[in-house]
XYZ file of C-alpha atoms in Angstrom:
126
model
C 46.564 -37.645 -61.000
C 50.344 -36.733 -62.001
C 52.993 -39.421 -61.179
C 56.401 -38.692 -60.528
C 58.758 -39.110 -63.528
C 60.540 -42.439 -62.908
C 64.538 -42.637 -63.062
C 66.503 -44.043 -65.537
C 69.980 -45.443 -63.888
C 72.275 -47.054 -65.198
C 75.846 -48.521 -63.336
C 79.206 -47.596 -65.021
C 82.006 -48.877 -64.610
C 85.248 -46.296 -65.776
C 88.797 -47.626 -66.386
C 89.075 -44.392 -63.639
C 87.668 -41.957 -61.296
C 86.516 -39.564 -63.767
C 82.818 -39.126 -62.792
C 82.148 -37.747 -58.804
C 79.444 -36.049 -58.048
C 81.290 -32.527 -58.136
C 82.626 -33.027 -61.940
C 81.135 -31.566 -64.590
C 78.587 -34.402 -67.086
C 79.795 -35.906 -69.587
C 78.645 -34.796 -73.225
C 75.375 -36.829 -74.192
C 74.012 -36.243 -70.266
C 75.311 -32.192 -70.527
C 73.134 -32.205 -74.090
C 70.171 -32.770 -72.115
C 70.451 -29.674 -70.187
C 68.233 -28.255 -67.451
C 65.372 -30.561 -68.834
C 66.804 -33.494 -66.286
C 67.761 -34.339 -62.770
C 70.862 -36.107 -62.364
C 72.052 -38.097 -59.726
C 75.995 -39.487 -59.622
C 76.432 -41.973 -56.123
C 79.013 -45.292 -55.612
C 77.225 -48.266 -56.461
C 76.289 -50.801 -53.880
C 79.089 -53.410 -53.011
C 81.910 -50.551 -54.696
C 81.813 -51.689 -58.038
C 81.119 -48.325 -60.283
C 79.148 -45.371 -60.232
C 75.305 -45.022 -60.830
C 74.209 -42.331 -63.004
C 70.631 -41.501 -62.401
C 68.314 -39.519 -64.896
C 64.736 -38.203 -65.161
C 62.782 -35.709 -66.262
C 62.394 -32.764 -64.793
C 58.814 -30.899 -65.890
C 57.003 -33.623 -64.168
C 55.502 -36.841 -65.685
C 53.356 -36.774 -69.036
C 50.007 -38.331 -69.583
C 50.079 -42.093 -70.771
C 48.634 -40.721 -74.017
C 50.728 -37.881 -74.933
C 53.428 -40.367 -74.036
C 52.573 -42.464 -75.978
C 52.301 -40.316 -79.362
C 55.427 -38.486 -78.520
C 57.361 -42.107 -78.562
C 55.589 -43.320 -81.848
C 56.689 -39.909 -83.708
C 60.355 -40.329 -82.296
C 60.151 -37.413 -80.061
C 60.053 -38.820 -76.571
C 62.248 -37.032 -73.955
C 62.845 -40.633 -72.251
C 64.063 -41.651 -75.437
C 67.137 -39.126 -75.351
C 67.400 -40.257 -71.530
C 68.143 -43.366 -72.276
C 70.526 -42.670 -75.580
C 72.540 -40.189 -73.274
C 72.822 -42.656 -70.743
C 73.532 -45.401 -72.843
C 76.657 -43.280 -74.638
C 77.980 -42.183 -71.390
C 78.064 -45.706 -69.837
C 80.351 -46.753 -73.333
C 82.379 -43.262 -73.350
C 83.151 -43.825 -69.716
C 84.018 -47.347 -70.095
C 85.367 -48.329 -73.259
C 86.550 -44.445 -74.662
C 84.232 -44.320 -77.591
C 80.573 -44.557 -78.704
C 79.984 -47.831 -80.384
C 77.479 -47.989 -83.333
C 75.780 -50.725 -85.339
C 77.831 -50.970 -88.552
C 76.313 -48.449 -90.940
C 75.309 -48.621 -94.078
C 74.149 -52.174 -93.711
C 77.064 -54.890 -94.468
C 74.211 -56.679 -96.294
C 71.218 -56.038 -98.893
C 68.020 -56.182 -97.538
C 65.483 -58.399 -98.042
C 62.706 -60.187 -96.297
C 64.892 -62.490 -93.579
C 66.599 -59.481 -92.122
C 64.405 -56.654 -92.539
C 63.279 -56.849 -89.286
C 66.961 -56.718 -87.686
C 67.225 -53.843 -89.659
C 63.947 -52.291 -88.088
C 65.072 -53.108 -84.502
C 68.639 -51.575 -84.935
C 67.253 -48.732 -86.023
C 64.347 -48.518 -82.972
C 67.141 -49.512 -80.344
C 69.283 -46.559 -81.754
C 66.462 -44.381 -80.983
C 65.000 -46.281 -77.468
C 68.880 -46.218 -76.533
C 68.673 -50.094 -76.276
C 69.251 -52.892 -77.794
C-alpha cells in the first residue's frame, strides 16, 4: 500500500512581499530541484506566507525510511533544512547557525547538546 508523501509547511513571515506564488524559490528550496512539490499561498488570518514542501517520487517504505534517516541521507531531511533556511533568509536576511567550533571543551555534561545540535542541523530542527 503506498501513502502519499506528507507536506512539510512552514509559515513565514518576510519584512516584505518577496515570495508570491509567481516568483522564482528562494536558494535552499531551488537546491531541491524537481525532486519536490511546492506550494506558496497567504496564510490564514493574513499574517505571512505558507511554504509547502514534499516529495515528489511518491512515499518510501517505513523501512527504507528509516535506514535512509539513520545514514543521514533522508530526502525529508533536506525538506526540512531548506525550509527551515528559507523561513530565516526571508525573515531575518541571513542563515543563523549554532556557534561553531564549540565555545566550550567537551566533556560528559554537554556531550549530548553537542549530539543534538549536530542531529537538529541535519533534521532541520531544533
Amino acid at each position: 500500500m503506498r501513502r502519499e508523501p506528507r507536506w512539510h509547511v512552514v509559515t513565514v513571515n518576510p519584512a516584505r512581499d518577496e515570495l508570491t506564488p509567481d516568483s522564482p524559490l528562494p536558494e535552499p528550496l531551488a537546491g531541491l530541484g524537481d525532486a519536490v512539490d511546492v506550494q506558496i499561498r497567504r496564510a490564514a488570518g493574513d499574517r505571512g506566507i505558507e511554504l509547502a514542501v514534499r516529495l515528489r517520487d511518491g512515499a518510501q517504505s517505513p523501512v527504507t525510511a528509516g535506514a535512509r534517516r539513520l545514514a543521514g541521507r533522508d530526502p525529508n531531511q533536506a525538506i526540512r533544512a531548506a525550509l527551515r533556511e528559507v523561513k530565516q533568509l526571508l525573515e531575518t536576511g541571513e542563515v543563523l547557525h549554532p556557534d561553531s567550533p564549540p565555545t566550550t571543551q567537551t566533556t560528559v555534561v554537554n556531550k549530548p547538546l553537542q549530539m543534538a545540535t549536530r542531529q537538529g542541523r541535519r533534521e532541520g530542527r531544533l
